[in-house]
Coordinates of N, CA, C and O in Angstrom, one line a residue:
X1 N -23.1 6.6 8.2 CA -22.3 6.3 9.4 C -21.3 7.4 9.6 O -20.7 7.8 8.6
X2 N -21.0 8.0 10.9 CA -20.5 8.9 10.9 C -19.0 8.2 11.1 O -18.6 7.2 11.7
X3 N -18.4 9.2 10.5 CA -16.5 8.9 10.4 C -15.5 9.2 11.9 O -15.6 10.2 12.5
X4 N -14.9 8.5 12.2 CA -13.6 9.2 13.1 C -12.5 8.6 12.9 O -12.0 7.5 12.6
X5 N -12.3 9.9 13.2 CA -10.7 10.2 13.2 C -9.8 9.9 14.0 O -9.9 10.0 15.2
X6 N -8.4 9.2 13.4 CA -7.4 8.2 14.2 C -7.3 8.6 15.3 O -7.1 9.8 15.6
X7 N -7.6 7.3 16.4 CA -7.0 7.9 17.7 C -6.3 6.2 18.0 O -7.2 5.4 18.1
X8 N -5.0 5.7 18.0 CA -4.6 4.4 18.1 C -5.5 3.6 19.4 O -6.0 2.5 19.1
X9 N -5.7 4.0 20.4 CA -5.9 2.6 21.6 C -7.7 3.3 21.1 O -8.3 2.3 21.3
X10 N -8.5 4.0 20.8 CA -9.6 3.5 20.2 C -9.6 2.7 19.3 O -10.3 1.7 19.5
X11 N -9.0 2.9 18.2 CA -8.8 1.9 17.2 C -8.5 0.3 17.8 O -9.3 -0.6 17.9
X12 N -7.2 0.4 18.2 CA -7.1 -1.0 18.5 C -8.2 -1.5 20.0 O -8.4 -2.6 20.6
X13 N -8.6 -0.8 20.2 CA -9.8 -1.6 21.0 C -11.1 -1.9 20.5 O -11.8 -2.6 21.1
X14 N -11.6 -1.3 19.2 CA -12.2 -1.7 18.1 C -11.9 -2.8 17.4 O -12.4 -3.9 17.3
X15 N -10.6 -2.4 16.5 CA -10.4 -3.8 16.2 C -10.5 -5.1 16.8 O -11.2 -6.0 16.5
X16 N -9.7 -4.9 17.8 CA -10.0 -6.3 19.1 C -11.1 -6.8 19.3 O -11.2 -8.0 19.6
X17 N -12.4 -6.0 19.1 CA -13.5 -6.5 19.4 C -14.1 -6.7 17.9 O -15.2 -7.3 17.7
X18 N -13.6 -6.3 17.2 CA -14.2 -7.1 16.0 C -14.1 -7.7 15.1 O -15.0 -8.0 14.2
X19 N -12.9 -8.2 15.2 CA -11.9 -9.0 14.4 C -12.3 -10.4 14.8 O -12.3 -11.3 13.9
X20 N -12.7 -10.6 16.0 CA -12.6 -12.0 16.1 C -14.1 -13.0 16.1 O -14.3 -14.1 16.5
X21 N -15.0 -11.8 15.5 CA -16.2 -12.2 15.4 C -16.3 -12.5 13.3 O -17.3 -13.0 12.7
X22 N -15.1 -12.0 12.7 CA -14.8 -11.7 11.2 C -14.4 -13.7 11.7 O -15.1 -14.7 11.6
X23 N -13.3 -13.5 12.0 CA -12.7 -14.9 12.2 C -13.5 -16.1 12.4 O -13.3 -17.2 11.9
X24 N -14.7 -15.8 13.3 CA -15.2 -16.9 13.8 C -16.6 -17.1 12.9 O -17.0 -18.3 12.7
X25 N -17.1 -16.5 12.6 CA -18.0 -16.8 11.6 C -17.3 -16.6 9.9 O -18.0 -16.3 8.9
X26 N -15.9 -16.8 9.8 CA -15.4 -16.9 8.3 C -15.2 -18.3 8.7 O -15.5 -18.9 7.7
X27 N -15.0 -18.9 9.5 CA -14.2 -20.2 10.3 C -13.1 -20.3 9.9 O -12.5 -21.3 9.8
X28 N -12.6 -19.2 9.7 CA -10.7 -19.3 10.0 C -10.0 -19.9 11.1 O -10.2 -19.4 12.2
X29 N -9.4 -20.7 11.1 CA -8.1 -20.9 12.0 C -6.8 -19.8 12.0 O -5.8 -20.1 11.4
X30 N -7.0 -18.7 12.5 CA -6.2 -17.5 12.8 C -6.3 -16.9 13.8 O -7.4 -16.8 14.2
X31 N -5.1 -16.2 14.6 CA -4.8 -15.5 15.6 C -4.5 -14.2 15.2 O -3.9 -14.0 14.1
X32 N -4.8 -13.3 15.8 CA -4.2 -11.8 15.7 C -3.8 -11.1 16.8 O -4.2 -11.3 17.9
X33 N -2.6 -9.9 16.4 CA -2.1 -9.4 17.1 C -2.6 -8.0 16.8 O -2.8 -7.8 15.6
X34 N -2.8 -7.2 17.6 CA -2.7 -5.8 17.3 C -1.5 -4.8 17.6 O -1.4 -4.3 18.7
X35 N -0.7 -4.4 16.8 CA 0.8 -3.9 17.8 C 1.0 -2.3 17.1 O 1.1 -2.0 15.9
X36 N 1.1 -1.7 18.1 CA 1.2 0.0 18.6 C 2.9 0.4 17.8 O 3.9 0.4 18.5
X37 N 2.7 0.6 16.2 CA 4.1 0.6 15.9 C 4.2 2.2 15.5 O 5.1 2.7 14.8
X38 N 3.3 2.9 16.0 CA 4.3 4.0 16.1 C 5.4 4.9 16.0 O 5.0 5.9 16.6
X39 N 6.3 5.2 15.7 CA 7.3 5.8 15.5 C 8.1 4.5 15.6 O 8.9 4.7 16.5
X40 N 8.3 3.7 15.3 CA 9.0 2.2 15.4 C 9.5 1.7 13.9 O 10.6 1.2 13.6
X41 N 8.7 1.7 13.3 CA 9.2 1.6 11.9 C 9.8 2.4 11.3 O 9.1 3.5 11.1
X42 N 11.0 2.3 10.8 CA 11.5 3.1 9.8 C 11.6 3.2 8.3 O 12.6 2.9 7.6
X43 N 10.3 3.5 7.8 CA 10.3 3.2 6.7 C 9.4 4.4 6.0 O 8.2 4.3 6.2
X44 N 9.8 5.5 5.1 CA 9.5 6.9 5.0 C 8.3 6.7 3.8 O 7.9 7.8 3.5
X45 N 7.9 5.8 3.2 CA 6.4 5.6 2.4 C 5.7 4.8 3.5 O 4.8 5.5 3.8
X46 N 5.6 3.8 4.2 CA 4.9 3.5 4.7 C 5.4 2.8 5.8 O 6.1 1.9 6.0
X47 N 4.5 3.9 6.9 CA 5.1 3.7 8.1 C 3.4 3.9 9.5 O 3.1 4.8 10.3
X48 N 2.9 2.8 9.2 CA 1.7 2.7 10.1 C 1.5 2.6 11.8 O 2.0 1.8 12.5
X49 N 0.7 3.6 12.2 CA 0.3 3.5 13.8 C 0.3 2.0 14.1 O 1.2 1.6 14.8
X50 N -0.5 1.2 13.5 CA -1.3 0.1 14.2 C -0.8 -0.7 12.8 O -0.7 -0.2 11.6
X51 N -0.3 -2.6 13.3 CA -0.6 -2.9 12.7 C -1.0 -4.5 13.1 O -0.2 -5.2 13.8
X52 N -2.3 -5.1 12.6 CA -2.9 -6.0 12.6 C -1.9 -7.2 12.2 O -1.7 -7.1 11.0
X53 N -1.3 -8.0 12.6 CA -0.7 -8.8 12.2 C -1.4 -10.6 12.6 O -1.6 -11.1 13.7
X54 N -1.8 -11.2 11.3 CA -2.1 -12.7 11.3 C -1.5 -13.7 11.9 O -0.3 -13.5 12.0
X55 N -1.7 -14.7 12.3 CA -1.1 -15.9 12.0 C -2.2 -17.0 12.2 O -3.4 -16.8 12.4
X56 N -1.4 -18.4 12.1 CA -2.5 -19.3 12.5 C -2.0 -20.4 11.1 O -1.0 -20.2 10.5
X57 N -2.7 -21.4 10.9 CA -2.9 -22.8 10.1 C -3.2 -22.0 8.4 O -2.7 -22.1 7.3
X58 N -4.4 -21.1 8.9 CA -4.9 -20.7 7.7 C -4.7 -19.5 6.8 O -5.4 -19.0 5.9
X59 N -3.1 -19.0 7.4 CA -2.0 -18.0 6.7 C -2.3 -17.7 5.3 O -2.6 -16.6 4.8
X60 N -2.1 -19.0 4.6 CA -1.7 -19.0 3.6 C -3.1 -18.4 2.2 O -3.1 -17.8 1.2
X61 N -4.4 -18.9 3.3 CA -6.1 -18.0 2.3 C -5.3 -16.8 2.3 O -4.7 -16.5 1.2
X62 N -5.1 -16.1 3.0 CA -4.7 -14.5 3.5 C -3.9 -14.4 2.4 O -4.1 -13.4 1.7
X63 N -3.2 -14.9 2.2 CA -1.9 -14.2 1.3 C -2.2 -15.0 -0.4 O -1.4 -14.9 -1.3
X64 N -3.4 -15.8 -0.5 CA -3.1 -15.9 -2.1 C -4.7 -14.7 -3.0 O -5.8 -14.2 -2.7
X65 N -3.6 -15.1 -4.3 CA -4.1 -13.9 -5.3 C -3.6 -12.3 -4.7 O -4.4 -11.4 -4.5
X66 N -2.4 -12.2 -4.4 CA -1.7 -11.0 -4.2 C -2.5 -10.6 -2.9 O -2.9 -9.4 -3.0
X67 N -2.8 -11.3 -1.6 CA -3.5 -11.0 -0.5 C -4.8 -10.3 -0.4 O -5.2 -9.4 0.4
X68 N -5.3 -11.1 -1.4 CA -6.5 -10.4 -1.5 C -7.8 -10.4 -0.7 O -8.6 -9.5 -0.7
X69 N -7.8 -11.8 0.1 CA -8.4 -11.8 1.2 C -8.1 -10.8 2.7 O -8.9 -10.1 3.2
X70 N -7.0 -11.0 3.1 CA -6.0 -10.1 3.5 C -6.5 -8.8 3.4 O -7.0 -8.5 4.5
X71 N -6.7 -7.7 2.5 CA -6.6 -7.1 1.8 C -8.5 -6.0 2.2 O -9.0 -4.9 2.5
X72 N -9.0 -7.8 1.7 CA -10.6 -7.8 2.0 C -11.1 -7.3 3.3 O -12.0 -6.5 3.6
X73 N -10.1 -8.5 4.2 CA -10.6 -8.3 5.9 C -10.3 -6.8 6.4 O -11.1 -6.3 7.2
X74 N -9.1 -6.0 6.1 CA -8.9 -5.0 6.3 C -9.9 -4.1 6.0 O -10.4 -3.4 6.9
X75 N -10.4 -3.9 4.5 CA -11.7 -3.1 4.6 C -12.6 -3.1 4.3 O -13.3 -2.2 3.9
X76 N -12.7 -4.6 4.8 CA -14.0 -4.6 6.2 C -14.1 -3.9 7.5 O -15.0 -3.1 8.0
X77 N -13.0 -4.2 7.9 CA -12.6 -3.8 9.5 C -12.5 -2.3 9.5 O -12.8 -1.7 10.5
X78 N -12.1 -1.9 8.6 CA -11.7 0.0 8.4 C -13.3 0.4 8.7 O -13.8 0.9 9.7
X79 N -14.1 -0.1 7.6 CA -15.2 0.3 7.4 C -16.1 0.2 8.3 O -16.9 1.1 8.4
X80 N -16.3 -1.0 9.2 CA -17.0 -1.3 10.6 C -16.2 -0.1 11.6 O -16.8 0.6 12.4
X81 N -15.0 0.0 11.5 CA -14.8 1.0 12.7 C -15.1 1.9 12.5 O -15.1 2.5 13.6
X82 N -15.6 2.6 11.3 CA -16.2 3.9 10.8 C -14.8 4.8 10.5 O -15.0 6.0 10.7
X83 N -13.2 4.5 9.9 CA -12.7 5.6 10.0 C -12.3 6.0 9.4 O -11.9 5.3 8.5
X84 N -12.0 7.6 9.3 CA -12.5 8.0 7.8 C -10.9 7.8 6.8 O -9.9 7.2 7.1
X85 N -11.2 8.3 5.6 CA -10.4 8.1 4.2 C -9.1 8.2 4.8 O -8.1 7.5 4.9
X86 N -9.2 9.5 5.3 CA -7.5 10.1 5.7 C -6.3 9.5 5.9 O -5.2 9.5 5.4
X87 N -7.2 8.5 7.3 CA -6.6 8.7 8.2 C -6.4 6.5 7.8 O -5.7 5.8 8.5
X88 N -6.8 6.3 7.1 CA -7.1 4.8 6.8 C -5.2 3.9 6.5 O -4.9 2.7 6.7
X89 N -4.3 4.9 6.0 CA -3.0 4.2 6.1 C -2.5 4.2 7.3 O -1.4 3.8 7.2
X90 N -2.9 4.6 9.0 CA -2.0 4.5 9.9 C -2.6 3.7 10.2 O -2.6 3.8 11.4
X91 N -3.5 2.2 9.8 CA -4.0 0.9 10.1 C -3.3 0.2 8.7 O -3.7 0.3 7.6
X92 N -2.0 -0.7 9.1 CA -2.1 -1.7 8.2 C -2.2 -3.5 8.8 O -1.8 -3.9 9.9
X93 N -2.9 -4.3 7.9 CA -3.2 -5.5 8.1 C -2.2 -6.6 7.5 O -2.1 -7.0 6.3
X94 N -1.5 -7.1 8.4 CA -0.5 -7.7 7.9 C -0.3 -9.4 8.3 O -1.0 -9.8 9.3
X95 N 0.6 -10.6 7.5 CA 0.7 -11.5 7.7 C 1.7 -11.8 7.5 O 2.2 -11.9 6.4
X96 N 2.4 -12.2 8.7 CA 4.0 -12.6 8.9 C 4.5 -11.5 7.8 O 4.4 -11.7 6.6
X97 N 4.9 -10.7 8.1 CA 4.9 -9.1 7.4 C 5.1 -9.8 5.9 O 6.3 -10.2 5.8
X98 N 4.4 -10.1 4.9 CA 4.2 -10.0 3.9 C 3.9 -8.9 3.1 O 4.4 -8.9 2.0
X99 N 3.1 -7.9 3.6 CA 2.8 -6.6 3.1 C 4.0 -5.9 3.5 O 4.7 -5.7 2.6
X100 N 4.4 -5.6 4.3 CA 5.5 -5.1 4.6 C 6.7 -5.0 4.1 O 7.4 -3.9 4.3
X101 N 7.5 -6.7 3.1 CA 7.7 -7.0 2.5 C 7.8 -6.2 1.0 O 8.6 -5.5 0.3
X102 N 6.4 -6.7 0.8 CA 6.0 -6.1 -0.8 C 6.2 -4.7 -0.8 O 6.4 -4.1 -1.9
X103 N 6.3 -4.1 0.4 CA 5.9 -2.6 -0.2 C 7.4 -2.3 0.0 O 7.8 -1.4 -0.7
X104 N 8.3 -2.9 0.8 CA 9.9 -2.7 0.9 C 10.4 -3.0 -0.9 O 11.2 -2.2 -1.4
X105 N 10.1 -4.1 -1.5 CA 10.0 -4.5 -2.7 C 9.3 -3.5 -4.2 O 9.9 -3.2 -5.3
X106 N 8.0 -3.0 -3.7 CA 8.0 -2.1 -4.6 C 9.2 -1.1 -4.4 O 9.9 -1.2 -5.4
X107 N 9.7 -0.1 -3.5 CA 10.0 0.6 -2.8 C 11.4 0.5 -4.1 O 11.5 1.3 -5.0
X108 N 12.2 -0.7 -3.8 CA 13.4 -0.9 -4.8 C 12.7 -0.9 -6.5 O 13.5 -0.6 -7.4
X109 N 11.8 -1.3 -6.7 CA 11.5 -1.5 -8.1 C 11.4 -0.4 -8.4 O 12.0 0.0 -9.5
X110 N 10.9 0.5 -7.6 CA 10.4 2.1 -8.4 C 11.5 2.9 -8.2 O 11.3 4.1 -8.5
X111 N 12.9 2.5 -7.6 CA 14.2 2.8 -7.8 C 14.5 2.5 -8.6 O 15.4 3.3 -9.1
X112 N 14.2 1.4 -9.3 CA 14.9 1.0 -10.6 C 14.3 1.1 -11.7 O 14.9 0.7 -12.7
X113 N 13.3 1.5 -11.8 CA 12.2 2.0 -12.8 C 12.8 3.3 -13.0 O 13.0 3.5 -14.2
X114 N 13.1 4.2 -12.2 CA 13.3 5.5 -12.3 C 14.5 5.7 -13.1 O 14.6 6.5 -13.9
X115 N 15.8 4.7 -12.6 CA 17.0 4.6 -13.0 C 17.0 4.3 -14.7 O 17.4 4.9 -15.6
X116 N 16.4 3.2 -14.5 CA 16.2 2.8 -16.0 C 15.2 4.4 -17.2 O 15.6 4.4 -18.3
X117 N 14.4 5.1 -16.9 CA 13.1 6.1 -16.9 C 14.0 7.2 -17.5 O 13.8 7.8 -18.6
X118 N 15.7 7.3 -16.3 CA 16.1 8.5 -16.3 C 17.5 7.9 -17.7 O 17.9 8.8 -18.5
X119 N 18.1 6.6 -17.6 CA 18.9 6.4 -18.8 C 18.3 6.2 -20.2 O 19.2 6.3 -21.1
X120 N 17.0 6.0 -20.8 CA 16.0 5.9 -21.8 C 15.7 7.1 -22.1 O 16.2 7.6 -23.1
X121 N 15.1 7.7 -21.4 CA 14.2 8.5 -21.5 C 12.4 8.5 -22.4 O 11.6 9.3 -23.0
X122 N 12.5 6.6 -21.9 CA 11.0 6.1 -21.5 C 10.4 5.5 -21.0 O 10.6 4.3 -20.8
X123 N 8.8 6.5 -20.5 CA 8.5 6.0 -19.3 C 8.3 4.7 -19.1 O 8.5 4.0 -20.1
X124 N 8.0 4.2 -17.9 CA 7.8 2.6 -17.6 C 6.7 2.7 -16.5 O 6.7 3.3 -15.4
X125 N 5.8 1.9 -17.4 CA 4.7 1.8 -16.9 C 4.6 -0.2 -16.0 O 4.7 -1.3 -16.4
X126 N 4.1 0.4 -14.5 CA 3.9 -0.7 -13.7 C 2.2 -1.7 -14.2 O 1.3 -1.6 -15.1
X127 N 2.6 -2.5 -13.3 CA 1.5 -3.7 -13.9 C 0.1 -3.2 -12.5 O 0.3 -2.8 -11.4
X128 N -1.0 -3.4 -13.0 CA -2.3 -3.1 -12.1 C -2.1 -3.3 -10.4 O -1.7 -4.4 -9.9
X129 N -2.3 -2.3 -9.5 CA -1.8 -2.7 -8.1 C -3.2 -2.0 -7.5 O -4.2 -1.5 -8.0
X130 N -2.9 -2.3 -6.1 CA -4.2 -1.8 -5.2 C -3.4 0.0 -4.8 O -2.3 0.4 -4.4
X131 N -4.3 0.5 -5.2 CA -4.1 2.2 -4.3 C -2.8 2.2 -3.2 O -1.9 3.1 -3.3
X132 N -2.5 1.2 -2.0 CA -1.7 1.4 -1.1 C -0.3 1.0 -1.8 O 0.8 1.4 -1.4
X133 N -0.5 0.2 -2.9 CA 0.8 -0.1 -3.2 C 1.4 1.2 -4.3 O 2.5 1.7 -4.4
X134 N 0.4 1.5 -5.0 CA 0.8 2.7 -6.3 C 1.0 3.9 -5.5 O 1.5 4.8 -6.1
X135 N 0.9 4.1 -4.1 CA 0.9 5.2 -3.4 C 2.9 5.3 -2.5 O 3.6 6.2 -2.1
X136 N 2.8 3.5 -2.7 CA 3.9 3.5 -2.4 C 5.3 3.9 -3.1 O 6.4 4.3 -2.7
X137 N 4.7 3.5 -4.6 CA 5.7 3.9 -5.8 C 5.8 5.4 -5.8 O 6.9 6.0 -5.9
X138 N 4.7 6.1 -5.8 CA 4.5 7.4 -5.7 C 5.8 8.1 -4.6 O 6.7 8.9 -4.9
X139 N 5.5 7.5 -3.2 CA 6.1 8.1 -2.4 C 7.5 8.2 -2.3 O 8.3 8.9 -1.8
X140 N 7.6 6.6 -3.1 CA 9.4 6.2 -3.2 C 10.2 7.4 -4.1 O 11.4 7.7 -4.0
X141 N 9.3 7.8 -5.0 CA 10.0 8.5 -5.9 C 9.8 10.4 -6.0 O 10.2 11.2 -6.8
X142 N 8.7 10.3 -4.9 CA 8.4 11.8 -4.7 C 9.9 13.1 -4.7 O 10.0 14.3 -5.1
X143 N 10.7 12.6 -4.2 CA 12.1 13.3 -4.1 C 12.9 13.1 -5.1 O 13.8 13.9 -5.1
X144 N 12.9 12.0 -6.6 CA 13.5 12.1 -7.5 C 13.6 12.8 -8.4 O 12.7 12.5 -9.2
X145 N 14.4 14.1 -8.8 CA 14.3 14.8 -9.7 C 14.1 15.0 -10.7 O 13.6 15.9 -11.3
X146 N 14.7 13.7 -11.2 CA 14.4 13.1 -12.7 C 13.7 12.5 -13.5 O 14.0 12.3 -14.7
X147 N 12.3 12.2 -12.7 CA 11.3 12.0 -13.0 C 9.9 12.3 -12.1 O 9.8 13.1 -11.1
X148 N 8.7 11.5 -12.9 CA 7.9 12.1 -12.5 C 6.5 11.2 -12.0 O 6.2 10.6 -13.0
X149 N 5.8 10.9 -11.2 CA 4.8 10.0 -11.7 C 3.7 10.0 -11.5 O 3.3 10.9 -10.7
X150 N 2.7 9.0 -12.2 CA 1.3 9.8 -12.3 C 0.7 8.0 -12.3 O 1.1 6.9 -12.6
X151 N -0.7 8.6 -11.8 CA -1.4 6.9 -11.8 C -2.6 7.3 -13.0 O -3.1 8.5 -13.2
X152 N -2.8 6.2 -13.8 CA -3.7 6.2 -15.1 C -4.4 4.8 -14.7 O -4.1 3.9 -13.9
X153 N -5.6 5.0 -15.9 CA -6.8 3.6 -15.6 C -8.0 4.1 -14.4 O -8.1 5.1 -13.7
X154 N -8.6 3.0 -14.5 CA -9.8 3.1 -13.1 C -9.8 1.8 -12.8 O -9.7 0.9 -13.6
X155 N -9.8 1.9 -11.4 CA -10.4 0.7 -10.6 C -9.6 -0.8 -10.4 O -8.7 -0.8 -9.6
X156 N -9.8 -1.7 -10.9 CA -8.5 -2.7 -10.3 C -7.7 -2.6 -11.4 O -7.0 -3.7 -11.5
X157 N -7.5 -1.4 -12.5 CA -6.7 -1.4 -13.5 C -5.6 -0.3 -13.9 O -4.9 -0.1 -14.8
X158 N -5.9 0.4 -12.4 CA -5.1 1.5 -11.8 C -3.7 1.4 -11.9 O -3.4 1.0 -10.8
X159 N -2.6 1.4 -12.7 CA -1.5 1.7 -12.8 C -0.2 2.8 -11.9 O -0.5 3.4 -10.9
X160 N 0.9 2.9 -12.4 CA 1.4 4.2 -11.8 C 2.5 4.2 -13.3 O 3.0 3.2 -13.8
X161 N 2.6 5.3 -13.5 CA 3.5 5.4 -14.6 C 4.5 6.5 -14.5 O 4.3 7.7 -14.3
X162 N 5.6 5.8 -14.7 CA 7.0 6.7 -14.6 C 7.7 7.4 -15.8 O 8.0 6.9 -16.8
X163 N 7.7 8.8 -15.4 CA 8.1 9.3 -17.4 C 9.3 10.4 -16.5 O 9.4 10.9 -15.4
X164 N 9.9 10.5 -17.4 CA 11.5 11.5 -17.6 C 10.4 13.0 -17.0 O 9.4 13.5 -17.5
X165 N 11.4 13.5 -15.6 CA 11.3 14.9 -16.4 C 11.8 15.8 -17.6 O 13.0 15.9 -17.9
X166 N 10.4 16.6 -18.2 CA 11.3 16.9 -19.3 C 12.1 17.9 -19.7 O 12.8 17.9 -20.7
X167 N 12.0 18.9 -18.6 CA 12.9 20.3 -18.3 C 13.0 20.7 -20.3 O 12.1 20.8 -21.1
X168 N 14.4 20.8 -20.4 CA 14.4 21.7 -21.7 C 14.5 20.4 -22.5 O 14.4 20.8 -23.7
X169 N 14.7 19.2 -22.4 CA 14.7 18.2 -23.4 C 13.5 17.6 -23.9 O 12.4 17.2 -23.4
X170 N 14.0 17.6 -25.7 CA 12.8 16.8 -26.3 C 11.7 17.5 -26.3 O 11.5 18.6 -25.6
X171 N 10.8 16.9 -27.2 CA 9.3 17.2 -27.3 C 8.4 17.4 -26.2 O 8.4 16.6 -25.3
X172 N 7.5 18.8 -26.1 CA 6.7 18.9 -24.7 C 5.9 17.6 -24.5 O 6.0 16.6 -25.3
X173 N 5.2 17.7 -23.3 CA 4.1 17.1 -23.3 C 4.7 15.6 -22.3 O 5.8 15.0 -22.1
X174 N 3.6 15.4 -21.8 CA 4.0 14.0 -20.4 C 4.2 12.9 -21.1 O 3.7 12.6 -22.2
X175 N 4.8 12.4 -20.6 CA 5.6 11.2 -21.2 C 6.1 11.3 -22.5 O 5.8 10.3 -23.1
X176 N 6.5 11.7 -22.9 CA 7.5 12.2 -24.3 C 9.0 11.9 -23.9 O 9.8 12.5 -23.1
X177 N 9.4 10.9 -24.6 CA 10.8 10.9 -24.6 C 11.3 11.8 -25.4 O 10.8 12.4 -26.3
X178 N 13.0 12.0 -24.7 CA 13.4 13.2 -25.1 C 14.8 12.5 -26.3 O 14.9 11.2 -26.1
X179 N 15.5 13.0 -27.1 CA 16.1 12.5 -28.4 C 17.2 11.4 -27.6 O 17.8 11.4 -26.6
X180 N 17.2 10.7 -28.7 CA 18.2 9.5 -28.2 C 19.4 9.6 -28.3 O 20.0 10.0 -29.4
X181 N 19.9 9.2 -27.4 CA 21.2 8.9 -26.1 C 21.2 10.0 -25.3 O 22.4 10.4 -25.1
X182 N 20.2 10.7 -24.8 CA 20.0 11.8 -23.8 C 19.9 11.4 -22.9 O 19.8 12.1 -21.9

C-alpha cells in the first residue's frame, strides 16, 4: 500500500470516514471528535496536528490495560489511511485526554528520574511502555545535561534507561556509576 504523507484536513477527512465504520461493527457506544490542534498545544514532547478524541458509555474498554484498546483503534486507523512512519505522531487518539495526561505525567517522572540519576549516579531504569510513551521520556530529557538516555529490550518489553553523564567521572562505559557521594 502506498504511504502519504501528513496533510491534516486529508487526514481528518479520512479518519471521519473510517472511524465510524471501526465503531459500528466493534458495537461500541462512542462518539468522536476530530480536532485541528495545531499549534494549540503547548507542550514541547508531544504536541499533535490532529487529535481524535472519544467519548460515549463505552469510555472506559478504551482506557483499560494502559489503553490498550485505545491504543489498538489508532493503529488500525494510521494503517487504513496508509500514513507513513514519520509522520504517524502528528495523529494522536485520545479519551477525555487521558493520553495527554500520561504523557504530561511521564514528562515529570523522567524529571525526577534524572534528578534522582544525577544525585546517585545510578541509572534508573523505567518499567515496559509503548514507543510513544519512551519517546516521550526521551524528549523530556533530550536538553538535560546530566544525563543521558537510551531504550533497551524488544517489543512490548522496550524500556528507556536513564544513566549519569559520565564526562571525567568514574569508570568508562554507559551506565557506570561514577564513585560515591559524586
Amino acid at each position: 500500500m502506498h504511504k502519504q504523507s501528513f496533510d491534516a484536513a486529508t487526514m481528518k477527512q479520512q479518519l471521519e470516514a473510517f472511524l465510524p465504520g471501526i465503531i459500528q461493527h466493534g458495537g461500541f457506544q462512542l462518539k468522536f471528535e476530530v480536532q485541528n490542534t495545531a499549534g494549540q498545544l503547548d507542550r514541547d514532547y508531544e504536541n499533535p496536528d490532529l487529535v481524535v478524541d472519544f467519548s460515549g458509555p463505552d469510555m472506559p474498554l478504551l482506557l483499560e490495560n494502559k489503553a490498550e484498546l485505545l491504543r489498538s483503534v489508532e493503529q488500525i486507523a494510521l494503517e487504513a489511511i496508509g500514513l507513513d512512519h514519520e509522520s504517524q505522531d502528528k495523529i494522536l487518539f485520545d479519551c477525555q485526554e487521558h493520553r495527554m495526561m500520561r504523557f504530561a505525567e511521564l514528562g515529570l517522572a523522567a524529571q525526577a528520574a534524572a534528578e534522582k540519576v544525577v544525585r546517585t549516579s545510578v541509572p534508573f531504569r523505567f518499567g515496559s511502555m509503548s514507543g510513544r510513551e519512551r519517546r516521550v521520556i526521551h524528549m523530556a530529557l533530550r536538553n538535560n545535561n546530566g544525563v543521558h538516555t537510551e531504550s533497551e529490550g524488544y517489543g512490548v518489553n522496550r524500556q528507556v534507561v536513564v544513566s549519569p553523564k559520565n564526562g571525567s567521572r568514574g569508570p568508562k562505559g554507559p551506565g557506570r556509576p561514577g564513585p560515591r557521594g559524586s
